[in-house]
mmCIF file of C-alpha atoms in Angstrom:
data_model
loop_
_atom_site.group_PDB
_atom_site.id
_atom_site.type_symbol
_atom_site.label_atom_id
_atom_site.label_comp_id
_atom_site.label_asym_id
_atom_site.label_seq_id
_atom_site.Cartn_x
_atom_site.Cartn_y
_atom_site.Cartn_z
ATOM 1 C CA MET A 1377 116.739 -14.971 78.991
ATOM 2 C CA VAL A 1378 113.381 -15.543 79.392
ATOM 3 C CA VAL A 1379 113.605 -14.855 83.538
ATOM 4 C CA ALA A 1380 114.457 -11.402 82.820
ATOM 5 C CA VAL A 1381 111.859 -10.866 80.509
ATOM 6 C CA LEU A 1382 109.071 -11.776 83.012
ATOM 7 C CA ILE A 1383 110.502 -9.391 85.222
ATOM 8 C CA VAL A 1384 110.788 -6.389 83.265
ATOM 9 C CA ALA A 1385 106.914 -6.775 82.980
ATOM 10 C CA VAL A 1386 106.372 -6.937 86.537
ATOM 11 C CA ALA A 1387 108.230 -3.692 86.950
ATOM 12 C CA SER A 1388 105.492 -1.998 84.613
ATOM 13 C CA SER A 1389 102.454 -3.797 85.826
ATOM 14 C CA THR A 1390 104.079 -2.176 88.979
ATOM 15 C CA LEU A 1391 104.843 0.984 87.856
ATOM 16 C CA LEU A 1392 101.289 2.148 86.312
ATOM 17 C CA SER A 1393 98.761 1.438 88.940
ATOM 18 C CA GLY A 1394 101.128 2.976 91.561
ATOM 19 C CA GLY A 1395 103.243 0.980 93.565
ATOM 20 C CA GLY A 1396 100.469 -0.870 95.062
ATOM 21 C CA ASP A 1397 101.106 1.432 98.034
ATOM 22 C CA GLY A 1398 97.825 3.142 98.642
ATOM 23 C CA ALA A 1399 98.304 5.615 96.938
ATOM 24 C CA SER A 1400 96.000 8.286 95.031
ATOM 25 C CA PRO A 1401 95.309 7.192 91.553
ATOM 26 C CA SER A 1402 95.767 10.857 90.647
ATOM 27 C CA GLY A 1403 99.614 11.117 91.779
ATOM 28 C CA VAL A 1404 101.795 14.301 92.601
ATOM 29 C CA GLY A 1405 99.238 16.907 90.534
ATOM 30 C CA ALA A 1406 96.031 15.793 93.519
ATOM 31 C CA ALA A 1407 98.740 16.818 96.471
ATOM 32 C CA LEU A 1408 99.010 20.030 94.197
ATOM 33 C CA ASP A 1409 96.059 20.683 93.631
ATOM 34 C CA ASP A 1410 95.086 21.237 97.449
ATOM 35 C CA PRO A 1411 96.019 24.497 98.642
ATOM 36 C CA LEU A 1412 96.023 22.807 102.521
ATOM 37 C CA ASP A 1413 99.437 20.675 100.565
ATOM 38 C CA PHE A 1414 100.768 23.685 98.960
ATOM 39 C CA PRO A 1415 104.139 23.518 99.348
ATOM 40 C CA VAL A 1416 105.847 26.542 102.300
ATOM 41 C CA THR A 1417 108.657 27.816 100.395
ATOM 42 C CA SER A 1418 110.394 30.051 102.098
ATOM 43 C CA ASP A 1419 110.288 33.433 102.613
ATOM 44 C CA PRO A 1420 109.972 34.993 99.343
ATOM 45 C CA VAL A 1421 112.986 38.823 98.465
ATOM 46 C CA VAL A 1422 112.336 41.928 98.128
ATOM 47 C CA SER A 1423 114.433 42.554 95.260
ATOM 48 C CA ALA A 1424 115.916 46.452 96.110
ATOM 49 C CA SER A 1425 115.418 47.784 93.121
ATOM 50 C CA PRO A 1426 111.514 48.279 91.922
ATOM 51 C CA SER A 1427 110.719 46.482 89.047
ATOM 52 C CA ALA A 1428 110.266 48.423 85.739
ATOM 53 C CA SER A 1429 106.547 48.189 85.134
ATOM 54 C CA GLY A 1430 105.220 49.343 89.153
ATOM 55 C CA PRO A 1431 105.247 53.283 89.065
ATOM 56 C CA SER A 1432 108.430 54.526 89.654
ATOM 57 C CA ALA A 1433 108.865 55.894 93.792
ATOM 58 C CA SER A 1434 111.140 58.565 92.918
ATOM 59 C CA LYS A 1435 108.684 60.807 91.818
ATOM 60 C CA SER A 1436 107.120 63.417 94.013
ATOM 61 C CA PRO A 1437 103.796 63.907 93.977
ATOM 62 C CA SER A 1438 102.700 66.901 90.812
ATOM 63 C CA LYS A 1439 101.544 70.799 92.674
ATOM 64 C CA LYS A 1440 98.701 72.244 92.774
ATOM 65 C CA PRO A 1441 98.085 75.691 91.110
ATOM 66 C CA SER A 1442 98.777 78.219 94.334
ATOM 67 C CA SER A 1443 95.440 80.481 94.959
ATOM 68 C CA SER A 1444 98.064 83.476 96.553
ATOM 69 C CA PRO A 1445 99.161 85.866 93.883
ATOM 70 C CA SER A 1446 103.210 85.813 93.400
ATOM 71 C CA LYS A 1447 104.952 88.106 95.042
ATOM 72 C CA SER A 1448 106.906 91.062 92.897
ATOM 73 C CA THR A 1449 109.539 91.664 92.472
ATOM 74 C CA GLY A 1450 108.961 95.530 91.920
ATOM 75 C CA GLU A 1451 110.248 98.105 93.412
ATOM 76 C CA PRO A 1452 107.428 99.569 96.394
ATOM 77 C CA LYS A 1453 105.867 102.482 95.672
ATOM 78 C CA PRO A 1454 106.471 106.072 96.574
ATOM 79 C CA ASP A 1455 104.480 107.070 99.251
ATOM 80 C CA ASP A 1456 102.179 109.560 97.646
ATOM 81 C CA ASP A 1457 102.824 113.151 99.040
ATOM 82 C CA GLY A 1458 107.204 111.881 97.984
ATOM 83 C CA ASP A 1459 108.188 111.724 101.905
ATOM 84 C CA ALA A 1460 110.055 108.453 102.675
ATOM 85 C CA GLY A 1461 109.914 108.625 105.904
ATOM 86 C CA GLY A 1462 105.939 108.866 106.190
ATOM 87 C CA GLY A 1463 105.122 111.560 108.426
ATOM 88 C CA ASP A 1464 105.433 115.166 108.944
ATOM 89 C CA ASP A 1465 109.642 114.351 110.718
ATOM 90 C CA GLY A 1466 110.023 113.113 106.712
ATOM 91 C CA GLY A 1467 112.643 110.740 107.693
ATOM 92 C CA ALA A 1468 115.522 110.489 104.910
ATOM 93 C CA ALA A 1469 114.136 114.375 105.130
ATOM 94 C CA SER A 1470 117.852 116.380 104.953
ATOM 95 C CA GLU A 1471 119.097 119.257 106.960
ATOM 96 C CA PRO A 1472 116.138 122.862 106.780
ATOM 97 C CA VAL A 1473 118.545 125.477 105.180
ATOM 98 C CA PHE A 1474 118.670 128.941 108.042
ATOM 99 C CA PRO A 1475 116.415 131.313 107.429
ATOM 100 C CA SER A 1476 118.354 134.034 106.180
ATOM 101 C CA GLY A 1477 116.821 137.890 107.271
ATOM 102 C CA GLY A 1478 114.053 138.996 106.506
ATOM 103 C CA THR A 1479 110.701 139.206 106.933
ATOM 104 C CA TYR A 1480 109.049 135.706 107.041
ATOM 105 C CA ASP A 1481 105.171 134.597 107.358
ATOM 106 C CA ILE A 1482 106.230 131.809 111.166
ATOM 107 C CA LYS A 1483 103.882 128.908 110.976
ATOM 108 C CA PRO A 1484 103.685 126.587 113.694
ATOM 109 C CA ALA A 1485 103.232 122.939 111.921
ATOM 110 C CA HIS A 1486 99.847 121.847 114.302
ATOM 111 C CA THR A 1487 97.621 124.442 112.396
ATOM 112 C CA GLY A 1488 99.684 126.064 109.449
ATOM 113 C CA LEU A 1489 98.590 129.778 110.765
ATOM 114 C CA CYS A 1490 100.849 132.548 111.692
ATOM 115 C CA LEU A 1491 102.740 133.727 114.419
ATOM 116 C CA GLY A 1492 101.791 136.887 114.758
ATOM 117 C CA ILE A 1493 100.544 140.337 117.937
ATOM 118 C CA GLY A 1494 97.033 140.020 119.659
ATOM 119 C CA PRO A 1495 95.867 141.193 122.877
ATOM 120 C CA GLU A 1496 97.136 139.040 125.989
ATOM 121 C CA ILE A 1497 93.808 137.227 127.901
ATOM 122 C CA ASN A 1498 92.346 138.524 130.903
ATOM 123 C CA ASN A 1499 94.592 141.719 129.043
ATOM 124 C CA PRO A 1500 93.923 143.186 126.314
ATOM 125 C CA ASP A 1501 95.850 146.580 126.773
ATOM 126 C CA ARG A 1502 98.758 144.605 126.620
ATOM 127 C CA THR A 1503 100.331 143.185 123.046
ATOM 128 C CA VAL A 1504 101.509 139.587 123.272
ATOM 129 C CA LEU A 1505 102.567 136.720 120.583
ATOM 130 C CA VAL A 1506 99.573 134.641 118.805
ATOM 131 C CA GLN A 1507 98.728 132.928 116.366
ATOM 132 C CA ASP A 1508 96.296 134.161 114.055
ATOM 133 C CA SER A 1509 94.789 133.485 110.541
ATOM 134 C CA CYS A 1510 97.857 134.340 108.371
ATOM 135 C CA SER A 1511 96.045 136.777 106.044
ATOM 136 C CA GLN A 1512 95.320 138.068 109.564
ATOM 137 C CA ALA A 1513 98.295 137.738 111.266
ATOM 138 C CA LYS A 1514 99.724 140.873 112.215
ATOM 139 C CA PRO A 1515 102.718 142.707 112.209
ATOM 140 C CA SER A 1516 104.481 140.256 109.806
ATOM 141 C CA LEU A 1517 107.968 139.355 111.829
ATOM 142 C CA THR A 1518 110.905 139.428 110.024
ATOM 143 C CA VAL A 1519 114.349 137.719 111.556
ATOM 144 C CA ALA A 1520 117.641 139.705 111.702
ATOM 145 C CA LYS A 1521 121.057 137.051 112.437
ATOM 146 C CA VAL A 1522 122.554 137.365 115.507
ATOM 147 C CA ASP A 1523 125.423 134.606 115.060
ATOM 148 C CA ASP A 1524 125.361 131.639 113.198
ATOM 149 C CA ASP A 1525 122.011 129.757 114.424
ATOM 150 C CA THR A 1526 121.124 133.007 117.197
ATOM 151 C CA VAL A 1527 117.822 135.296 115.891
ATOM 152 C CA ARG A 1528 116.224 138.585 117.159
ATOM 153 C CA PHE A 1529 112.746 138.696 115.787
ATOM 154 C CA THR A 1530 111.651 142.781 114.739
ATOM 155 C CA LEU A 1531 107.792 144.219 114.407
ATOM 156 C CA TYR A 1532 107.159 147.235 113.389
ATOM 157 C CA PHE A 1533 104.344 148.808 113.936
ATOM 158 C CA ALA A 1534 103.310 151.569 111.108
ATOM 159 C CA ALA A 1535 100.253 153.305 113.540
ATOM 160 C CA GLU A 1536 102.434 154.130 115.585
ATOM 161 C CA ASP A 1537 106.179 154.161 113.691
ATOM 162 C CA TRP A 1538 107.503 151.804 116.058
ATOM 163 C CA SER A 1539 109.555 148.980 115.775
ATOM 164 C CA ALA A 1540 110.352 146.956 118.572
ATOM 165 C CA CYS A 1541 111.745 143.097 119.636
ATOM 166 C CA VAL A 1542 109.975 139.848 120.489
ATOM 167 C CA GLY A 1543 111.241 139.156 124.077
ATOM 168 C CA ALA A 1544 110.520 136.228 126.322
ATOM 169 C CA ASP A 1545 108.078 138.552 129.726
ATOM 170 C CA GLU A 1546 110.582 138.068 133.504
ATOM 171 C CA ASP A 1547 108.766 135.002 133.990
ATOM 172 C CA HIS A 1548 111.008 132.773 132.956
ATOM 173 C CA GLY A 1549 109.861 132.778 129.862
ATOM 174 C CA GLU A 1550 105.842 132.141 130.099
ATOM 175 C CA LEU A 1551 104.242 135.052 127.125
ATOM 176 C CA PHE A 1552 106.724 137.048 124.449
ATOM 177 C CA ALA A 1553 105.076 140.477 124.023
ATOM 178 C CA ALA A 1554 106.644 143.075 121.828
ATOM 179 C CA ARG A 1555 109.060 144.815 123.970
ATOM 180 C CA GLY A 1556 111.311 148.263 123.793
ATOM 181 C CA CYS A 1557 114.937 146.160 121.488
ATOM 182 C CA ASP A 1558 117.843 146.147 124.162
ATOM 183 C CA GLY A 1559 119.548 143.025 122.043
ATOM 184 C CA GLY A 1560 119.537 141.415 126.430
ATOM 185 C CA SER A 1561 119.147 137.681 125.473
ATOM 186 C CA ARG A 1562 115.397 137.343 126.283
ATOM 187 C CA GLN A 1563 115.390 138.869 123.010
ATOM 188 C CA THR A 1564 117.671 136.434 120.966
ATOM 189 C CA PHE A 1565 116.555 133.161 120.010
ATOM 190 C CA THR A 1566 118.104 129.599 118.679
ATOM 191 C CA LEU A 1567 116.346 128.096 115.769
ATOM 192 C CA VAL A 1568 117.021 123.798 116.669
ATOM 193 C CA PRO A 1569 116.305 122.391 113.435
ATOM 194 C CA ALA A 1570 113.125 119.715 113.289
ATOM 195 C CA GLY A 1571 113.054 117.862 110.219
ATOM 196 C CA SER A 1572 110.708 118.595 107.053
ATOM 197 C CA GLY A 1573 112.651 121.816 107.050
ATOM 198 C CA ARG A 1574 111.687 123.557 110.825
ATOM 199 C CA TYR A 1575 112.564 125.046 114.041
ATOM 200 C CA LEU A 1576 112.499 124.672 117.470
ATOM 201 C CA ILE A 1577 112.260 128.732 118.796
ATOM 202 C CA LYS A 1578 114.463 128.439 121.240
ATOM 203 C CA SER A 1579 114.779 131.146 124.296
ATOM 204 C CA ASN A 1580 118.060 132.277 125.115
ATOM 205 C CA ALA A 1581 116.916 133.515 128.100
ATOM 206 C CA TYR A 1582 115.004 130.325 129.374
ATOM 207 C CA GLY A 1583 116.344 127.247 127.213
ATOM 208 C CA THR A 1584 112.516 127.009 126.823
ATOM 209 C CA CYS A 1585 111.132 126.839 122.880
ATOM 210 C CA MET A 1586 108.255 128.454 122.497
ATOM 211 C CA ASP A 1587 104.776 126.935 121.685
ATOM 212 C CA PHE A 1588 101.096 126.485 122.882
ATOM 213 C CA PRO A 1589 99.403 125.506 126.413
ATOM 214 C CA TRP A 1590 96.771 127.442 125.906
ATOM 215 C CA TYR A 1591 94.116 126.987 123.751
ATOM 216 C CA ARG A 1592 96.732 125.902 121.364
ATOM 217 C CA ASN A 1593 94.049 124.739 118.057
ATOM 218 C CA THR A 1594 92.361 128.196 118.149
ATOM 219 C CA GLU A 1595 93.152 131.797 116.145
ATOM 220 C CA GLY A 1596 94.881 134.100 118.663
ATOM 221 C CA ALA A 1597 96.555 131.349 120.965
ATOM 222 C CA GLN A 1598 98.972 132.709 123.099
ATOM 223 C CA VAL A 1599 102.563 131.321 122.629
ATOM 224 C CA GLY A 1600 104.426 130.304 125.749
ATOM 225 C CA GLY A 1601 107.582 128.395 126.866
ATOM 226 C CA ALA A 1602 107.534 124.524 127.680
ATOM 227 C CA ALA A 1603 110.669 122.429 128.163
ATOM 228 C CA CYS A 1604 111.895 121.739 124.429
ATOM 229 C CA SER A 1605 110.493 118.680 121.856
ATOM 230 C CA THR A 1606 111.197 118.307 118.574
ATOM 231 C CA GLY A 1607 108.216 115.992 118.991
ATOM 232 C CA ALA A 1608 105.764 118.336 119.770
ATOM 233 C CA ALA A 1609 104.390 119.143 116.704
ATOM 234 C CA SER A 1610 103.351 122.598 118.025
ATOM 235 C CA GLN A 1611 106.509 123.322 118.475
ATOM 236 C CA ARG A 1612 108.240 123.205 114.987
ATOM 237 C CA PHE A 1613 107.705 126.167 112.924
ATOM 238 C CA ALA A 1614 108.324 126.459 109.851
ATOM 239 C CA PHE A 1615 109.828 130.387 107.997
ATOM 240 C CA SER A 1616 108.161 131.124 104.446
#
């Protein structure tokens, strides 16, 4: 019994003195306080789902207000002149109505002057077809239909009491002059629709179209024959 008590007393004394092995009196606590002796653990495991307290990864940054005006979804405004095609030919313009018989002011698109009769340049004794101001263009031209798209242009000279027809010169229609009506092909013309209510005036004899090859923008400019082109404003004529 006495021996057992002595053994317990010795063991207790050993534990209180640090085991007598020379270790630091601070024991385990001292080892943890030294950062060099901090126990190394394995790499931390990253959670697949973000922390509830952190920012959400699914949120996109807020958009800044655009400096550009928003695009209108309304219909485009029509052109001021109401022409959907935006040009002289008018794009979607319907075909013009074929002129019926009667007296007309015939106006080339490039000047808006009117056809009439005037002296030939360098040969003033001869009268040929020219353009002039509409108040001065004399005499007016009368359109007489020959068939569906073929016409004859007649002129009446009151002072001479003479009716004449516009005819192409024999020299391949270089000029168009007033001459006695004979019903020949040099005095008949085909009206070719050219858009925006205008026509080409094509010689049935030569296949050329009325144009203004010389001084085309001036009053008194002579009408001559040229290769037909719907793109030439000087060949497109309105009948009014």
